[in-house]
PDB file of C-alpha atoms in Angstrom:
ATOM      1  CA  MET M   1      18.411  31.552 -61.370  1.00 56.00           C
ATOM      2  CA  LYS M   2      21.077  31.560 -58.752  1.00 74.00           C
ATOM      3  CA  THR M   3      18.582  32.010 -55.903  1.00 77.00           C
ATOM      4  CA  GLU M   4      16.408  29.238 -57.289  1.00 80.00           C
ATOM      5  CA  LEU M   5      19.446  26.950 -57.492  1.00 77.00           C
ATOM      6  CA  LYS M   6      20.435  27.849 -53.956  1.00 77.00           C
ATOM      7  CA  ALA M   7      16.911  27.104 -52.694  1.00 78.00           C
ATOM      8  CA  LYS M   8      16.861  23.692 -54.430  1.00 81.00           C
ATOM      9  CA  PHE M   9      20.332  22.881 -53.091  1.00 80.00           C
ATOM     10  CA  LEU M  10      19.289  23.760 -49.521  1.00 79.00           C
ATOM     11  CA  GLN M  11      16.086  21.744 -49.907  1.00 82.00           C
ATOM     12  CA  HIS M  12      18.126  18.780 -51.199  1.00 79.00           C
ATOM     13  CA  ILE M  13      20.493  18.976 -48.193  1.00 77.00           C
ATOM     14  CA  LEU M  14      17.567  19.172 -45.720  1.00 76.00           C
ATOM     15  CA  ASN M  15      15.816  16.203 -47.348  1.00 76.00           C
ATOM     16  CA  LYS M  16      19.051  14.212 -47.294  1.00 69.00           C
ATOM     17  CA  LYS M  17      19.469  14.984 -43.564  1.00 62.00           C
ATOM     18  CA  LYS M  18      15.923  13.710 -42.866  1.00 59.00           C
ATOM     19  CA  ASP M  19      16.723  10.429 -44.598  1.00 59.00           C
ATOM     20  CA  GLU M  20      19.773   9.922 -42.398  1.00 63.00           C
ATOM     21  CA  GLN M  21      17.921  10.303 -39.061  1.00 70.00           C
ATOM     22  CA  GLY M  22      18.154   7.359 -36.636  1.00 77.00           C
ATOM     23  CA  PHE M  23      20.659   5.593 -34.426  1.00 82.00           C
ATOM     24  CA  THR M  24      23.724   3.717 -35.483  1.00 86.00           C
ATOM     25  CA  LEU M  25      24.332   0.177 -34.300  1.00 90.00           C
ATOM     26  CA  ILE M  26      27.135   1.368 -32.021  1.00 93.00           C
ATOM     27  CA  GLU M  27      24.856   3.915 -30.354  1.00 91.00           C
ATOM     28  CA  LEU M  28      22.197   1.249 -29.726  1.00 93.00           C
ATOM     29  CA  LEU M  29      24.774  -1.152 -28.259  1.00 95.00           C
ATOM     30  CA  VAL M  30      26.101   1.515 -25.909  1.00 95.00           C
ATOM     31  CA  VAL M  31      22.577   2.263 -24.653  1.00 95.00           C
ATOM     32  CA  ILE M  32      21.839  -1.464 -24.148  1.00 96.00           C
ATOM     33  CA  ILE M  33      25.106  -1.936 -22.239  1.00 96.00           C
ATOM     34  CA  ILE M  34      24.345   1.044 -19.991  1.00 95.00           C
ATOM     35  CA  ILE M  35      20.844  -0.283 -19.260  1.00 95.00           C
ATOM     36  CA  GLY M  36      22.325  -3.715 -18.490  1.00 94.00           C
ATOM     37  CA  ILE M  37      24.832  -2.289 -16.039  1.00 94.00           C
ATOM     38  CA  LEU M  38      22.174  -0.223 -14.262  1.00 91.00           C
ATOM     39  CA  SER M  39      19.904  -3.276 -14.043  1.00 90.00           C
ATOM     40  CA  ALA M  40      22.697  -5.410 -12.596  1.00 90.00           C
ATOM     41  CA  ILE M  41      23.238  -2.822  -9.884  1.00 90.00           C
ATOM     42  CA  ALA M  42      19.581  -2.065  -9.081  1.00 88.00           C
ATOM     43  CA  LEU M  43      17.956  -5.527  -9.290  1.00 86.00           C
ATOM     44  CA  PRO M  44      19.671  -7.143  -6.256  1.00 83.00           C
ATOM     45  CA  SER M  45      18.911  -4.066  -4.187  1.00 83.00           C
ATOM     46  CA  PHE M  46      15.262  -4.198  -5.252  1.00 82.00           C
ATOM     47  CA  LEU M  47      14.953  -7.916  -4.442  1.00 79.00           C
ATOM     48  CA  ASN M  48      16.577  -7.342  -1.046  1.00 80.00           C
ATOM     49  CA  GLN M  49      13.869  -4.794  -0.194  1.00 84.00           C
ATOM     50  CA  ALA M  50      11.201  -7.490  -0.558  1.00 80.00           C
ATOM     51  CA  ASN M  51      13.050  -9.718   1.934  1.00 80.00           C
ATOM     52  CA  LYS M  52      13.402  -6.798   4.343  1.00 84.00           C
ATOM     53  CA  ALA M  53       9.634  -6.285   4.170  1.00 85.00           C
ATOM     54  CA  ARG M  54       9.033  -9.962   4.972  1.00 83.00           C
ATOM     55  CA  ALA M  55      11.414  -9.769   7.943  1.00 84.00           C
ATOM     56  CA  SER M  56       9.675  -6.601   9.080  1.00 88.00           C
ATOM     57  CA  GLU M  57       6.450  -8.604   9.397  1.00 87.00           C
ATOM     58  CA  ALA M  58       8.116 -11.012  11.819  1.00 87.00           C
ATOM     59  CA  LYS M  59       9.720  -8.225  13.856  1.00 88.00           C
ATOM     60  CA  THR M  60       6.423  -6.371  14.114  1.00 89.00           C
ATOM     61  CA  TYR M  61       4.348  -9.431  15.021  1.00 89.00           C
ATOM     62  CA  THR M  62       6.908 -10.695  17.550  1.00 88.00           C
ATOM     63  CA  GLY M  63       7.178  -7.253  19.141  1.00 89.00           C
ATOM     64  CA  SER M  64       3.382  -6.992  19.267  1.00 89.00           C
ATOM     65  CA  VAL M  65       3.131 -10.351  21.024  1.00 89.00           C
ATOM     66  CA  ASN M  66       5.807  -9.226  23.514  1.00 88.00           C
ATOM     67  CA  ARG M  67       3.823  -6.077  24.314  1.00 88.00           C
ATOM     68  CA  ALA M  68       0.568  -8.047  24.526  1.00 89.00           C
ATOM     69  CA  GLN M  69       2.197 -10.473  26.986  1.00 88.00           C
ATOM     70  CA  GLN M  70       3.335  -7.511  29.080  1.00 87.00           C
ATOM     71  CA  ALA M  71      -0.236  -6.169  29.158  1.00 88.00           C
ATOM     72  CA  TYR M  72      -1.727  -9.633  29.777  1.00 88.00           C
ATOM     73  CA  ILE M  73       0.421 -10.319  32.853  1.00 85.00           C
ATOM     74  CA  LEU M  74      -0.875  -7.130  34.504  1.00 84.00           C
ATOM     75  CA  GLU M  75      -4.401  -8.578  34.623  1.00 87.00           C
ATOM     76  CA  ASN M  76      -3.655 -12.308  34.935  1.00 85.00           C
ATOM     77  CA  PRO M  77      -1.392 -14.419  37.141  1.00 81.00           C
ATOM     78  CA  ASN M  78       0.438 -16.127  34.256  1.00 84.00           C
ATOM     79  CA  PHE M  79       1.757 -15.481  30.772  1.00 85.00           C
ATOM     80  CA  VAL M  80       0.053 -17.068  27.781  1.00 85.00           C
ATOM     81  CA  THR M  81       2.372 -19.948  26.848  1.00 82.00           C
ATOM     82  CA  ASP M  82      -0.105 -22.367  25.256  1.00 82.00           C
ATOM     83  CA  GLN M  83      -0.401 -22.109  21.478  1.00 82.00           C
ATOM     84  CA  ALA M  84      -4.118 -22.947  21.716  1.00 82.00           C
ATOM     85  CA  GLU M  85      -4.666 -19.790  23.798  1.00 83.00           C
ATOM     86  CA  PHE M  86      -2.898 -17.443  21.358  1.00 84.00           C
ATOM     87  CA  ASN M  87      -6.094 -15.460  20.773  1.00 84.00           C
ATOM     88  CA  LYS M  88      -6.272 -14.592  24.524  1.00 85.00           C
ATOM     89  CA  LEU M  89      -3.734 -11.867  23.754  1.00 87.00           C
ATOM     90  CA  GLY M  90      -6.365 -10.112  21.623  1.00 86.00           C
ATOM     91  CA  LEU M  91      -4.032  -9.171  18.772  1.00 86.00           C
ATOM     92  CA  GLY M  92      -5.893 -10.612  15.798  1.00 85.00           C
ATOM     93  CA  ILE M  93      -2.629 -12.023  14.440  1.00 84.00           C
ATOM     94  CA  LYS M  94      -2.622 -15.326  12.588  1.00 85.00           C
ATOM     95  CA  THR M  95      -0.239 -17.980  13.900  1.00 85.00           C
ATOM     96  CA  GLN M  96       0.853 -18.762  10.349  1.00 86.00           C
ATOM     97  CA  THR M  97       1.288 -16.324   7.479  1.00 86.00           C
ATOM     98  CA  GLU M  98       2.735 -16.753   4.022  1.00 85.00           C
ATOM     99  CA  ASN M  99       6.243 -16.078   5.322  1.00 84.00           C
ATOM    100  CA  TYR M 100       6.369 -17.082   9.000  1.00 86.00           C
ATOM    101  CA  THR M 101       4.926 -19.464  11.590  1.00 86.00           C
ATOM    102  CA  TYR M 102       4.468 -17.969  15.078  1.00 87.00           C
ATOM    103  CA  THR M 103       4.640 -20.233  18.119  1.00 86.00           C
ATOM    104  CA  LEU M 104       3.968 -19.309  21.746  1.00 86.00           C
ATOM    105  CA  GLY M 105       5.643 -21.200  24.509  1.00 78.00           C
ATOM    106  CA  ASP M 106       8.050 -21.277  27.390  1.00 72.00           C
ATOM    107  CA  LEU M 107      11.448 -22.298  26.088  1.00 65.00           C
ATOM    108  CA  GLY M 108      12.881 -22.807  29.528  1.00 61.00           C
ATOM    109  CA  GLY M 109      12.997 -19.309  30.988  1.00 60.00           C
ATOM    110  CA  ASP M 110      10.953 -17.539  33.649  1.00 63.00           C
ATOM    111  CA  GLY M 111       8.514 -15.979  31.213  1.00 71.00           C
ATOM    112  CA  ALA M 112       6.907 -16.420  27.835  1.00 78.00           C
ATOM    113  CA  ASP M 113       8.500 -16.771  24.432  1.00 79.00           C
ATOM    114  CA  ILE M 114       7.256 -16.102  20.923  1.00 80.00           C
ATOM    115  CA  VAL M 115       9.202 -17.761  18.116  1.00 82.00           C
ATOM    116  CA  ALA M 116       8.840 -16.608  14.513  1.00 82.00           C
ATOM    117  CA  LEU M 117      10.220 -19.142  12.060  1.00 81.00           C
ATOM    118  CA  PRO M 118      10.114 -18.845   8.269  1.00 80.00           C
ATOM    119  CA  THR M 119       7.464 -21.179   6.857  1.00 75.00           C
ATOM    120  CA  THR M 120      10.054 -22.825   4.602  1.00 66.00           C
ATOM    121  CA  PRO M 121      13.431 -22.464   6.342  1.00 53.00           C
ATOM    122  CA  ALA M 122      14.979 -25.361   4.433  1.00 48.00           C
ATOM    123  CA  ALA M 123      14.463 -23.642   1.075  1.00 47.00           C
ATOM    124  CA  ASN M 124      16.976 -20.865   1.726  1.00 53.00           C
ATOM    125  CA  PRO M 125      17.706 -19.993   5.353  1.00 52.00           C
ATOM    126  CA  ALA M 126      19.839 -16.994   4.345  1.00 58.00           C
ATOM    127  CA  ILE M 127      16.838 -15.158   2.890  1.00 71.00           C
ATOM    128  CA  LEU M 128      14.516 -15.022   5.906  1.00 78.00           C
ATOM    129  CA  LYS M 129      15.813 -14.794   9.448  1.00 81.00           C
ATOM    130  CA  GLY M 130      14.230 -16.327  12.514  1.00 83.00           C
ATOM    131  CA  TYR M 131      13.102 -14.278  15.516  1.00 85.00           C
ATOM    132  CA  VAL M 132      12.439 -15.025  19.144  1.00 84.00           C
ATOM    133  CA  GLY M 133      10.874 -12.684  21.670  1.00 84.00           C
ATOM    134  CA  ASN M 134      10.951 -13.167  25.411  1.00 84.00           C
ATOM    135  CA  VAL M 135       8.965 -11.464  28.144  1.00 84.00           C
ATOM    136  CA  ALA M 136       9.766 -12.015  31.809  1.00 82.00           C
ATOM    137  CA  ILE M 137       9.164 -10.411  35.169  1.00 79.00           C
ATOM    138  CA  GLY M 138      12.272  -8.805  36.593  1.00 74.00           C
ATOM    139  CA  GLN M 139      13.303  -6.309  39.214  1.00 70.00           C
ATOM    140  CA  THR M 140      14.062  -2.662  38.596  1.00 65.00           C
ATOM    141  CA  ALA M 141      17.403  -1.159  39.480  1.00 66.00           C
ATOM    142  CA  GLY M 142      18.306   2.275  40.742  1.00 61.00           C
ATOM    143  CA  GLY M 143      16.028   4.472  42.873  1.00 58.00           C
ATOM    144  CA  GLY M 144      13.065   2.092  42.840  1.00 58.00           C
ATOM    145  CA  ALA M 145      15.096  -1.057  43.443  1.00 61.00           C
ATOM    146  CA  GLY M 146      13.084  -4.155  44.099  1.00 63.00           C
ATOM    147  CA  GLU M 147       9.952  -3.191  42.162  1.00 72.00           C
ATOM    148  CA  ALA M 148       8.633  -5.838  39.788  1.00 73.00           C
ATOM    149  CA  THR M 149       8.416  -4.962  36.115  1.00 78.00           C
ATOM    150  CA  THR M 150       8.092  -6.786  32.825  1.00 79.00           C
ATOM    151  CA  ILE M 151      11.195  -7.053  30.690  1.00 80.00           C
ATOM    152  CA  ALA M 152      11.075  -7.856  26.973  1.00 83.00           C
ATOM    153  CA  ILE M 153      13.668  -8.599  24.321  1.00 82.00           C
ATOM    154  CA  LEU M 154      13.548  -9.410  20.617  1.00 84.00           C
ATOM    155  CA  CYS M 155      16.354 -11.487  19.127  1.00 83.00           C
ATOM    156  CA  GLU M 156      17.225 -12.245  15.495  1.00 84.00           C
ATOM    157  CA  THR M 157      19.147 -15.203  14.120  1.00 79.00           C
ATOM    158  CA  ASP M 158      20.700 -15.823  10.722  1.00 70.00           C
ATOM    159  CA  ASP M 159      20.020 -19.547  11.062  1.00 66.00           C
ATOM    160  CA  PRO M 160      16.278 -20.003  11.659  1.00 61.00           C
ATOM    161  CA  VAL M 161      16.687 -23.743  12.151  1.00 57.00           C
ATOM    162  CA  LYS M 162      18.716 -23.101  15.336  1.00 57.00           C
ATOM    163  CA  VAL M 163      16.475 -20.535  17.035  1.00 55.00           C
ATOM    164  CA  GLY M 164      17.031 -20.982  20.737  1.00 52.00           C
ATOM    165  CA  SER M 165      15.560 -19.400  23.802  1.00 46.00           C
ATOM    166  CA  THR M 166      16.636 -16.185  25.363  1.00 43.00           C
ATOM    167  CA  VAL M 167      18.279 -16.622  28.732  1.00 42.00           C
ATOM    168  CA  ASP M 168      16.443 -15.936  31.968  1.00 41.00           C
ATOM    169  CA  ALA M 169      15.730 -12.321  32.732  1.00 44.00           C
ATOM    170  CA  GLY M 170      17.332 -12.444  36.166  1.00 44.00           C
ATOM    171  CA  THR M 171      17.700  -9.282  38.172  1.00 38.00           C
ATOM    172  CA  PRO M 172      19.311  -6.309  36.456  1.00 38.00           C
ATOM    173  CA  THR M 173      22.198  -4.849  38.404  1.00 37.00           C
ATOM    174  CA  GLY M 174      22.012  -1.361  36.946  1.00 37.00           C
ATOM    175  CA  GLY M 175      21.076   0.628  33.884  1.00 37.00           C
ATOM    176  CA  PRO M 176      18.051  -0.162  31.751  1.00 41.00           C
ATOM    177  CA  PRO M 177      16.064  -3.352  32.407  1.00 40.00           C
ATOM    178  CA  PHE M 178      17.571  -5.022  29.331  1.00 39.00           C
ATOM    179  CA  THR M 179      20.912  -5.466  31.107  1.00 43.00           C
ATOM    180  CA  GLY M 180      19.604  -8.642  32.730  1.00 54.00           C
ATOM    181  CA  MET M 181      18.268 -10.251  29.549  1.00 65.00           C
ATOM    182  CA  ASP M 182      20.405 -11.547  26.711  1.00 67.00           C
ATOM    183  CA  CYS M 183      19.858 -13.365  23.445  1.00 71.00           C
ATOM    184  CA  GLY M 184      20.846 -16.992  23.123  1.00 67.00           C
ATOM    185  CA  ALA M 185      23.609 -18.502  21.007  1.00 65.00           C
ATOM    186  CA  ASN M 186      23.642 -17.552  17.286  1.00 67.00           C
ATOM    187  CA  GLN M 187      21.367 -14.592  18.032  1.00 73.00           C
ATOM    188  CA  ARG M 188      21.610 -10.816  18.380  1.00 71.00           C
ATOM    189  CA  ALA M 189      19.283  -8.347  20.050  1.00 72.00           C
ATOM    190  CA  VAL M 190      17.144  -6.323  17.634  1.00 75.00           C
ATOM    191  CA  ARG M 191      15.336  -4.043  20.091  1.00 64.00           C
TER     192      ARG M 191
END
C-alpha cells in the first residue's frame, strides 16, 4: 500500500505542476518592456537606412551623369547643358524619379552641372539631401603639365533649397586634379 500511495502522491504533484504552467503577469511585463526598448533603439536606425538608400540613388545618378559628360566631351565640342538633350548622354536615366528631380545645366562655371534635388524639399529638407555634380576641362599638373583633362566633383548639401554651383575648375597647381575644384557654400565634397 505504501508504494501505491507514493505513486498516487507523485502523480498528484506532477498533475498539479502541469496546472501551474504559464507566465506570471510580471514576467509578461518584463518581456514587453524589453521588446519596447529594443524597438526604440532599432526602429530609428532602420528608418535611417531607407533614407540612405534614397540618397544613394542621387549620388549614383549624379556620378553617372558626371562620367557620361566626361565621355561625351571626348567626342563632341561641348558639354550637354540643355535639359531637353539629357538623353544625348545615353544613360537611360529618368530626369525625375520618386525621390529626386535631375536637372542639367551650366550654373555659371566653365563646364556642365547636374543638380539632384529632392522632389519635395519643402516637406522635410533634413531627410533628403541635395546634390550637385560639376564636370569641367582643366589642366593636369606634374610631369604632364599643360595637358587638358576633364575634372569632376560631386557635392552634397544639407539644405537642398540652397544648392549652388561648384566653383570654376581653374588650373590645378599640384596634386590630384580635384585640387582646383571646390564645392560651393553650404556644400561638402562627396567624391
